[in-house]
Amino acid sequence: MLEYSYPLFRPPAEADNIIIQATYGCSYNNCTFCSMYKTKSYEVRAIGDVFKDIDTLSHLYPDARKVFLADGDALSLDTDYLLNLLIYLKKSFVKLGRVSVYASAQNLLNKSSQELQELKENALSLIYYGVETGSDAVLKKITKGVNQSEIIESLNKASDAGIKISATVILGIGGSKYTNEHVKGSAEIINATRVNYLSTLQLGLEDDAKEKFYKHFSDFEMLDDTELLQEKKIYSYKN
Ligand code: SF4
């Protein structure tokens, strides 16, 4: 019997696909706006336990073609662990065509180009990546842990390995003061990389995130809906 550890998040595009939890939580878990894994500590699951979940799901859904590896950044796993996992997935789901994962800049920068290529050759072919913003000032205020050039470098590293990228930018993350810088920096990232799918999210702060968020971003003023749409309109022109 397979039991997921909740809360469990997956991209909307993975709604009909197999979800395998290889890690719990997020290895970084420090972005001020994010509440997703605040109730979980990061943990790498024993690979034998993950294999048992794969056995269960492959018996139930033997024709599945797509697998999403959860939780928040399973690309944080050691490459050997990931390769063993991918090989087991390919053996278990004989029609497997795609494995996807949430990935951060840090995850990608911590792997060599050769490691990323090996992962791609073993079906890891799509990453979901939160750019959030391309403004260095805003990246610092949301304590994303990386700057614009590191984001560009990491995305290009994934593309060079043949891995597709589905990226998101968060409308309103710079507030009213940094809206122009946010749009400009984010457009610069998209224009300097080969993102395959791009979508925007809208900033929403859960109660448990507010204190930390405003501590680091004391001059933040939330945009209203019209301003958010305006931000998206300008952003679309720049891309
Ligand atoms: S936004 Fe992503 S990297 Fe940042 S804490 Fe949340 S899950 Fe982790």
PDB file of C-alpha atoms and ligand atoms in Angstrom:
ATOM      1  CA  MET A   1       0.000   0.000   0.000  1.00  0.00           C
ATOM      2  CA  LEU A   2       1.433   3.337  -1.083  1.00  0.00           C
ATOM      3  CA  GLU A   3       1.045   6.309   1.211  1.00  0.00           C
ATOM      4  CA  TYR A   4       2.109   9.757   0.132  1.00  0.00           C
ATOM      5  CA  SER A   5       3.529  12.288   2.533  1.00  0.00           C
ATOM      6  CA  TYR A   6       1.341  15.393   2.502  1.00  0.00           C
ATOM      7  CA  PRO A   7       1.225  18.194   1.535  1.00  0.00           C
ATOM      8  CA  LEU A   8       2.024  16.957  -1.951  1.00  0.00           C
ATOM      9  CA  PHE A   9       2.439  19.408  -4.812  1.00  0.00           C
ATOM     10  CA  ARG A  10       2.727  18.768  -8.523  1.00  0.00           C
ATOM     11  CA  PRO A  11       2.563  21.007 -11.613  1.00  0.00           C
ATOM     12  CA  PRO A  12      -0.928  21.249 -13.182  1.00  0.00           C
ATOM     13  CA  ALA A  13       0.387  19.553 -16.337  1.00  0.00           C
ATOM     14  CA  GLU A  14       1.169  16.416 -14.290  1.00  0.00           C
ATOM     15  CA  ALA A  15      -2.426  15.898 -13.136  1.00  0.00           C
ATOM     16  CA  ASP A  16      -2.890  12.627 -15.042  1.00  0.00           C
ATOM     17  CA  ASN A  17       0.584  11.233 -14.497  1.00  0.00           C
ATOM     18  CA  ILE A  18       2.298   8.974 -11.988  1.00  0.00           C
ATOM     19  CA  ILE A  19       3.780  10.778  -8.986  1.00  0.00           C
ATOM     20  CA  ILE A  20       6.700   9.215  -7.146  1.00  0.00           C
ATOM     21  CA  GLN A  21       8.024  10.890  -4.003  1.00  0.00           C
ATOM     22  CA  ALA A  22      11.777  10.456  -3.955  1.00  0.00           C
ATOM     23  CA  THR A  23      12.376  13.303  -1.519  1.00  0.00           C
ATOM     24  CA  TYR A  24      10.225  15.010   1.058  1.00  0.00           C
ATOM     25  CA  GLY A  25      10.119  18.806   1.204  1.00  0.00           C
ATOM     26  CA  CYS A  26      12.557  21.211  -0.440  1.00  0.00           C
ATOM     27  CA  SER A  27      16.330  21.104   0.053  1.00  0.00           C
ATOM     28  CA  TYR A  28      16.467  24.917   0.142  1.00  0.00           C
ATOM     29  CA  ASN A  29      13.135  25.842   1.750  1.00  0.00           C
ATOM     30  CA  ASN A  30      14.178  29.453   2.272  1.00  0.00           C
ATOM     31  CA  CYS A  31      12.307  31.574  -0.289  1.00  0.00           C
ATOM     32  CA  THR A  32      10.369  34.099   1.786  1.00  0.00           C
ATOM     33  CA  PHE A  33       7.164  34.023  -0.285  1.00  0.00           C
ATOM     34  CA  CYS A  34       6.861  30.217  -0.321  1.00  0.00           C
ATOM     35  CA  SER A  35       4.851  28.221   2.207  1.00  0.00           C
ATOM     36  CA  MET A  36       4.745  24.946   0.287  1.00  0.00           C
ATOM     37  CA  TYR A  37       7.009  22.845   2.475  1.00  0.00           C
ATOM     38  CA  LYS A  38       7.076  24.796   5.731  1.00  0.00           C
ATOM     39  CA  THR A  39       5.536  21.843   7.571  1.00  0.00           C
ATOM     40  CA  LYS A  40       8.078  19.325   6.256  1.00  0.00           C
ATOM     41  CA  SER A  41      11.795  18.803   6.716  1.00  0.00           C
ATOM     42  CA  TYR A  42      13.831  17.918   3.676  1.00  0.00           C
ATOM     43  CA  GLU A  43      14.496  14.199   3.513  1.00  0.00           C
ATOM     44  CA  VAL A  44      15.924  11.806   0.956  1.00  0.00           C
ATOM     45  CA  ARG A  45      13.860   8.633   0.970  1.00  0.00           C
ATOM     46  CA  ALA A  46      15.546   5.244   1.124  1.00  0.00           C
ATOM     47  CA  ILE A  47      15.687   4.092  -2.477  1.00  0.00           C
ATOM     48  CA  GLY A  48      14.274   0.668  -1.549  1.00  0.00           C
ATOM     49  CA  ASP A  49      11.116   2.366  -0.260  1.00  0.00           C
ATOM     50  CA  VAL A  50      10.829   4.367  -3.480  1.00  0.00           C
ATOM     51  CA  PHE A  51      11.215   1.151  -5.511  1.00  0.00           C
ATOM     52  CA  LYS A  52       8.324  -0.365  -3.519  1.00  0.00           C
ATOM     53  CA  ASP A  53       6.120   2.604  -4.489  1.00  0.00           C
ATOM     54  CA  ILE A  54       7.140   2.139  -8.121  1.00  0.00           C
ATOM     55  CA  ASP A  55       6.225  -1.568  -7.908  1.00  0.00           C
ATOM     56  CA  THR A  56       2.796  -0.698  -6.528  1.00  0.00           C
ATOM     57  CA  LEU A  57       2.061   1.961  -9.137  1.00  0.00           C
ATOM     58  CA  SER A  58       3.446   0.010 -12.089  1.00  0.00           C
ATOM     59  CA  HIS A  59       1.099  -2.875 -11.250  1.00  0.00           C
ATOM     60  CA  LEU A  60      -1.838  -0.495 -11.093  1.00  0.00           C
ATOM     61  CA  TYR A  61      -0.877   1.576 -14.169  1.00  0.00           C
ATOM     62  CA  PRO A  62       1.384  -0.581 -16.348  1.00  0.00           C
ATOM     63  CA  ASP A  63       0.848   1.593 -19.458  1.00  0.00           C
ATOM     64  CA  ALA A  64       1.810   4.895 -17.846  1.00  0.00           C
ATOM     65  CA  ARG A  65       4.079   7.004 -20.028  1.00  0.00           C
ATOM     66  CA  LYS A  66       4.875   9.953 -17.774  1.00  0.00           C
ATOM     67  CA  VAL A  67       6.233  10.162 -14.231  1.00  0.00           C
ATOM     68  CA  PHE A  68       6.730  13.200 -12.022  1.00  0.00           C
ATOM     69  CA  LEU A  69       9.318  12.969  -9.235  1.00  0.00           C
ATOM     70  CA  ALA A  70       8.281  14.852  -6.097  1.00  0.00           C
ATOM     71  CA  ASP A  71       8.683  16.708  -3.753  1.00  0.00           C
ATOM     72  CA  GLY A  72       9.980  20.249  -4.144  1.00  0.00           C
ATOM     73  CA  ASP A  73      13.305  19.684  -5.873  1.00  0.00           C
ATOM     74  CA  ALA A  74      14.070  16.009  -6.428  1.00  0.00           C
ATOM     75  CA  LEU A  75      16.882  17.106  -8.720  1.00  0.00           C
ATOM     76  CA  SER A  76      18.746  17.774  -5.460  1.00  0.00           C
ATOM     77  CA  LEU A  77      19.340  14.011  -5.243  1.00  0.00           C
ATOM     78  CA  ASP A  78      22.770  12.598  -5.995  1.00  0.00           C
ATOM     79  CA  THR A  79      23.137  11.700  -9.655  1.00  0.00           C
ATOM     80  CA  ASP A  80      23.812   8.020  -8.840  1.00  0.00           C
ATOM     81  CA  TYR A  81      20.580   7.846  -6.864  1.00  0.00           C
ATOM     82  CA  LEU A  82      18.669   9.507  -9.694  1.00  0.00           C
ATOM     83  CA  LEU A  83      20.157   7.234 -12.345  1.00  0.00           C
ATOM     84  CA  ASN A  84      19.247   4.123 -10.334  1.00  0.00           C
ATOM     85  CA  LEU A  85      15.753   5.484  -9.921  1.00  0.00           C
ATOM     86  CA  LEU A  86      15.357   6.314 -13.620  1.00  0.00           C
ATOM     87  CA  ILE A  87      16.615   2.885 -14.675  1.00  0.00           C
ATOM     88  CA  TYR A  88      14.140   1.224 -12.297  1.00  0.00           C
ATOM     89  CA  LEU A  89      11.324   3.395 -13.632  1.00  0.00           C
ATOM     90  CA  LYS A  90      12.138   2.440 -17.232  1.00  0.00           C
ATOM     91  CA  LYS A  91      12.111  -1.266 -16.306  1.00  0.00           C
ATOM     92  CA  SER A  92       8.832  -0.933 -14.418  1.00  0.00           C
ATOM     93  CA  PHE A  93       6.895   1.257 -16.860  1.00  0.00           C
ATOM     94  CA  VAL A  94       7.792  -0.213 -20.231  1.00  0.00           C
ATOM     95  CA  LYS A  95       6.106   2.614 -22.162  1.00  0.00           C
ATOM     96  CA  LEU A  96       7.812   5.358 -20.153  1.00  0.00           C
ATOM     97  CA  GLY A  97       8.609   8.372 -22.317  1.00  0.00           C
ATOM     98  CA  ARG A  98       9.129  11.214 -19.875  1.00  0.00           C
ATOM     99  CA  VAL A  99      10.237  11.824 -16.312  1.00  0.00           C
ATOM    100  CA  SER A 100       9.908  15.347 -14.967  1.00  0.00           C
ATOM    101  CA  VAL A 101      10.914  17.082 -11.772  1.00  0.00           C
ATOM    102  CA  TYR A 102      10.895  20.450 -10.022  1.00  0.00           C
ATOM    103  CA  ALA A 103      14.389  21.900 -10.242  1.00  0.00           C
ATOM    104  CA  SER A 104      16.163  24.949  -8.867  1.00  0.00           C
ATOM    105  CA  ALA A 105      19.170  26.885 -10.115  1.00  0.00           C
ATOM    106  CA  GLN A 106      21.170  25.429  -7.244  1.00  0.00           C
ATOM    107  CA  ASN A 107      20.244  21.853  -8.245  1.00  0.00           C
ATOM    108  CA  LEU A 108      21.376  22.435 -11.833  1.00  0.00           C
ATOM    109  CA  LEU A 109      24.559  24.292 -10.920  1.00  0.00           C
ATOM    110  CA  ASN A 110      25.518  21.484  -8.533  1.00  0.00           C
ATOM    111  CA  LYS A 111      25.514  18.966 -11.382  1.00  0.00           C
ATOM    112  CA  SER A 112      28.067  18.718 -14.167  1.00  0.00           C
ATOM    113  CA  SER A 113      26.995  19.007 -17.800  1.00  0.00           C
ATOM    114  CA  GLN A 114      27.814  15.333 -18.230  1.00  0.00           C
ATOM    115  CA  GLU A 115      25.614  14.342 -15.291  1.00  0.00           C
ATOM    116  CA  LEU A 116      22.698  16.285 -16.753  1.00  0.00           C
ATOM    117  CA  GLN A 117      23.225  14.604 -20.115  1.00  0.00           C
ATOM    118  CA  GLU A 118      23.213  11.167 -18.465  1.00  0.00           C
ATOM    119  CA  LEU A 119      19.963  11.999 -16.707  1.00  0.00           C
ATOM    120  CA  LYS A 120      18.439  13.150 -19.984  1.00  0.00           C
ATOM    121  CA  GLU A 121      19.570   9.959 -21.722  1.00  0.00           C
ATOM    122  CA  ASN A 122      17.678   8.057 -19.023  1.00  0.00           C
ATOM    123  CA  ALA A 123      14.358   9.822 -19.628  1.00  0.00           C
ATOM    124  CA  LEU A 124      14.611  12.828 -17.310  1.00  0.00           C
ATOM    125  CA  SER A 125      13.521  15.205 -20.042  1.00  0.00           C
ATOM    126  CA  LEU A 126      11.539  18.032 -18.428  1.00  0.00           C
ATOM    127  CA  ILE A 127      12.153  20.334 -15.486  1.00  0.00           C
ATOM    128  CA  TYR A 128       9.711  22.736 -13.851  1.00  0.00           C
ATOM    129  CA  TYR A 129      11.664  25.777 -12.787  1.00  0.00           C
ATOM    130  CA  GLY A 130      10.578  28.800 -10.748  1.00  0.00           C
ATOM    131  CA  VAL A 131      12.420  31.807 -12.151  1.00  0.00           C
ATOM    132  CA  GLU A 132      10.165  34.058 -10.012  1.00  0.00           C
ATOM    133  CA  THR A 133      11.995  37.244 -11.113  1.00  0.00           C
ATOM    134  CA  GLY A 134      15.071  38.337 -13.007  1.00  0.00           C
ATOM    135  CA  SER A 135      15.715  41.382 -10.849  1.00  0.00           C
ATOM    136  CA  ASP A 136      18.773  40.921  -8.661  1.00  0.00           C
ATOM    137  CA  ALA A 137      17.352  43.359  -6.106  1.00  0.00           C
ATOM    138  CA  VAL A 138      14.104  41.384  -5.831  1.00  0.00           C
ATOM    139  CA  LEU A 139      15.872  38.017  -5.849  1.00  0.00           C
ATOM    140  CA  LYS A 140      17.810  39.224  -2.827  1.00  0.00           C
ATOM    141  CA  LYS A 141      14.698  40.462  -1.048  1.00  0.00           C
ATOM    142  CA  ILE A 142      12.886  37.159  -1.513  1.00  0.00           C
ATOM    143  CA  THR A 143      16.067  35.305  -0.444  1.00  0.00           C
ATOM    144  CA  LYS A 144      16.004  33.107  -3.535  1.00  0.00           C
ATOM    145  CA  GLY A 145      19.666  32.259  -2.995  1.00  0.00           C
ATOM    146  CA  VAL A 146      20.734  32.959  -6.588  1.00  0.00           C
ATOM    147  CA  ASN A 147      21.177  35.968  -8.851  1.00  0.00           C
ATOM    148  CA  GLN A 148      20.132  36.624 -12.432  1.00  0.00           C
ATOM    149  CA  SER A 149      23.332  35.386 -14.033  1.00  0.00           C
ATOM    150  CA  GLU A 150      23.188  32.125 -12.047  1.00  0.00           C
ATOM    151  CA  ILE A 151      19.606  31.600 -13.194  1.00  0.00           C
ATOM    152  CA  ILE A 152      20.638  32.126 -16.822  1.00  0.00           C
ATOM    153  CA  GLU A 153      23.650  29.834 -16.448  1.00  0.00           C
ATOM    154  CA  SER A 154      21.570  27.068 -14.855  1.00  0.00           C
ATOM    155  CA  LEU A 155      18.806  27.235 -17.469  1.00  0.00           C
ATOM    156  CA  ASN A 156      21.281  27.125 -20.329  1.00  0.00           C
ATOM    157  CA  LYS A 157      22.999  24.169 -18.702  1.00  0.00           C
ATOM    158  CA  ALA A 158      19.702  22.259 -18.740  1.00  0.00           C
ATOM    159  CA  SER A 159      18.993  23.185 -22.366  1.00  0.00           C
ATOM    160  CA  ASP A 160      22.513  22.224 -23.441  1.00  0.00           C
ATOM    161  CA  ALA A 161      21.843  18.761 -21.985  1.00  0.00           C
ATOM    162  CA  GLY A 162      18.637  18.511 -24.026  1.00  0.00           C
ATOM    163  CA  ILE A 163      16.343  18.864 -21.016  1.00  0.00           C
ATOM    164  CA  LYS A 164      13.178  20.874 -21.666  1.00  0.00           C
ATOM    165  CA  ILE A 165      12.233  23.712 -19.336  1.00  0.00           C
ATOM    166  CA  SER A 166       8.827  24.815 -18.131  1.00  0.00           C
ATOM    167  CA  ALA A 167       9.417  28.087 -16.279  1.00  0.00           C
ATOM    168  CA  THR A 168       7.278  30.386 -14.180  1.00  0.00           C
ATOM    169  CA  VAL A 169       7.586  34.069 -13.313  1.00  0.00           C
ATOM    170  CA  ILE A 170       5.554  35.534 -10.442  1.00  0.00           C
ATOM    171  CA  LEU A 171       3.554  38.640 -11.279  1.00  0.00           C
ATOM    172  CA  GLY A 172       3.720  41.208  -8.507  1.00  0.00           C
ATOM    173  CA  ILE A 173       6.730  39.723  -6.722  1.00  0.00           C
ATOM    174  CA  GLY A 174       8.570  43.071  -6.898  1.00  0.00           C
ATOM    175  CA  GLY A 175       5.627  45.045  -5.536  1.00  0.00           C
ATOM    176  CA  SER A 176       4.984  48.533  -6.865  1.00  0.00           C
ATOM    177  CA  LYS A 177       8.497  49.823  -6.207  1.00  0.00           C
ATOM    178  CA  TYR A 178      10.324  47.184  -8.244  1.00  0.00           C
ATOM    179  CA  THR A 179       7.743  46.400 -10.909  1.00  0.00           C
ATOM    180  CA  ASN A 180       9.796  47.829 -13.790  1.00  0.00           C
ATOM    181  CA  GLU A 181      12.980  46.150 -12.630  1.00  0.00           C
ATOM    182  CA  HIS A 182      11.116  42.874 -12.155  1.00  0.00           C
ATOM    183  CA  VAL A 183       9.681  42.942 -15.679  1.00  0.00           C
ATOM    184  CA  LYS A 184      12.948  44.020 -17.278  1.00  0.00           C
ATOM    185  CA  GLY A 185      15.116  41.472 -15.459  1.00  0.00           C
ATOM    186  CA  SER A 186      12.683  38.618 -16.051  1.00  0.00           C
ATOM    187  CA  ALA A 187      12.443  39.404 -19.762  1.00  0.00           C
ATOM    188  CA  GLU A 188      16.249  39.460 -19.917  1.00  0.00           C
ATOM    189  CA  ILE A 189      16.362  35.936 -18.516  1.00  0.00           C
ATOM    190  CA  ILE A 190      13.812  34.602 -20.960  1.00  0.00           C
ATOM    191  CA  ASN A 191      15.585  36.259 -23.883  1.00  0.00           C
ATOM    192  CA  ALA A 192      18.974  34.870 -22.811  1.00  0.00           C
ATOM    193  CA  THR A 193      17.763  31.288 -22.431  1.00  0.00           C
ATOM    194  CA  ARG A 194      15.796  28.631 -24.314  1.00  0.00           C
ATOM    195  CA  VAL A 195      12.812  28.147 -22.048  1.00  0.00           C
ATOM    196  CA  ASN A 196      10.312  25.851 -23.794  1.00  0.00           C
ATOM    197  CA  TYR A 197       7.178  26.735 -21.843  1.00  0.00           C
ATOM    198  CA  LEU A 198       6.636  29.960 -19.938  1.00  0.00           C
ATOM    199  CA  SER A 199       3.774  30.873 -17.643  1.00  0.00           C
ATOM    200  CA  THR A 200       3.061  33.479 -15.020  1.00  0.00           C
ATOM    201  CA  LEU A 201       1.784  33.005 -11.495  1.00  0.00           C
ATOM    202  CA  GLN A 202       0.309  35.677  -9.248  1.00  0.00           C
ATOM    203  CA  LEU A 203       1.878  36.441  -5.883  1.00  0.00           C
ATOM    204  CA  GLY A 204      -0.179  35.304  -2.929  1.00  0.00           C
ATOM    205  CA  LEU A 205       1.204  35.279   0.596  1.00  0.00           C
ATOM    206  CA  GLU A 206      -0.026  32.725   3.116  1.00  0.00           C
ATOM    207  CA  ASP A 207      -0.277  33.967   6.688  1.00  0.00           C
ATOM    208  CA  ASP A 208       2.704  31.852   7.765  1.00  0.00           C
ATOM    209  CA  ALA A 209       4.926  33.524   5.151  1.00  0.00           C
ATOM    210  CA  LYS A 210       4.068  37.155   5.762  1.00  0.00           C
ATOM    211  CA  GLU A 211       6.330  37.895   8.721  1.00  0.00           C
ATOM    212  CA  LYS A 212       9.480  36.601   7.037  1.00  0.00           C
ATOM    213  CA  PHE A 213       8.532  38.110   3.679  1.00  0.00           C
ATOM    214  CA  TYR A 214       8.090  41.650   5.027  1.00  0.00           C
ATOM    215  CA  LYS A 215      11.147  41.340   7.253  1.00  0.00           C
ATOM    216  CA  HIS A 216      13.299  41.075   4.145  1.00  0.00           C
ATOM    217  CA  PHE A 217      11.138  43.294   1.925  1.00  0.00           C
ATOM    218  CA  SER A 218       9.995  46.138   4.190  1.00  0.00           C
ATOM    219  CA  ASP A 219       9.217  48.508   1.287  1.00  0.00           C
ATOM    220  CA  PHE A 220       6.948  45.981  -0.467  1.00  0.00           C
ATOM    221  CA  GLU A 221       3.551  47.225  -1.616  1.00  0.00           C
ATOM    222  CA  MET A 222       1.211  44.705  -3.229  1.00  0.00           C
ATOM    223  CA  LEU A 223       0.022  45.496  -6.754  1.00  0.00           C
ATOM    224  CA  ASP A 224      -3.707  45.466  -7.415  1.00  0.00           C
ATOM    225  CA  ASP A 225      -5.247  43.283 -10.134  1.00  0.00           C
ATOM    226  CA  THR A 226      -5.122  45.997 -12.803  1.00  0.00           C
ATOM    227  CA  GLU A 227      -1.463  46.683 -12.077  1.00  0.00           C
ATOM    228  CA  LEU A 228      -0.709  42.962 -12.247  1.00  0.00           C
ATOM    229  CA  LEU A 229      -2.322  42.710 -15.656  1.00  0.00           C
ATOM    230  CA  GLN A 230      -0.369  45.767 -16.763  1.00  0.00           C
ATOM    231  CA  GLU A 231       2.821  44.072 -15.553  1.00  0.00           C
ATOM    232  CA  LYS A 232       1.949  41.000 -17.592  1.00  0.00           C
ATOM    233  CA  LYS A 233       1.208  43.116 -20.663  1.00  0.00           C
ATOM    234  CA  ILE A 234       4.570  44.902 -20.516  1.00  0.00           C
ATOM    235  CA  TYR A 235       6.287  41.602 -19.795  1.00  0.00           C
ATOM    236  CA  SER A 236       4.728  40.026 -22.908  1.00  0.00           C
ATOM    237  CA  TYR A 237       5.974  42.889 -25.075  1.00  0.00           C
ATOM    238  CA  LYS A 238       9.513  42.507 -23.821  1.00  0.00           C
ATOM    239  CA  ASN A 239       9.642  38.804 -24.642  1.00  0.00           C
TER     240      ASN A 239
HETATM  241  S1  SF4 B   1      10.003  28.402  -4.034  1.00  0.00           S
HETATM  242 FE1  SF4 B   1      10.838  26.372  -4.566  1.00  0.00          FE
HETATM  243  S2  SF4 B   1      13.033  26.512  -3.963  1.00  0.00           S
HETATM  244 FE2  SF4 B   1      11.952  28.194  -2.897  1.00  0.00          FE
HETATM  245  S3  SF4 B   1      11.410  27.338  -0.906  1.00  0.00           S
HETATM  246 FE3  SF4 B   1       9.630  27.030  -2.257  1.00  0.00          FE
HETATM  247  S4  SF4 B   1       9.886  24.967  -3.075  1.00  0.00           S
HETATM  248 FE4  SF4 B   1      11.879  25.580  -2.235  1.00  0.00          FE
END
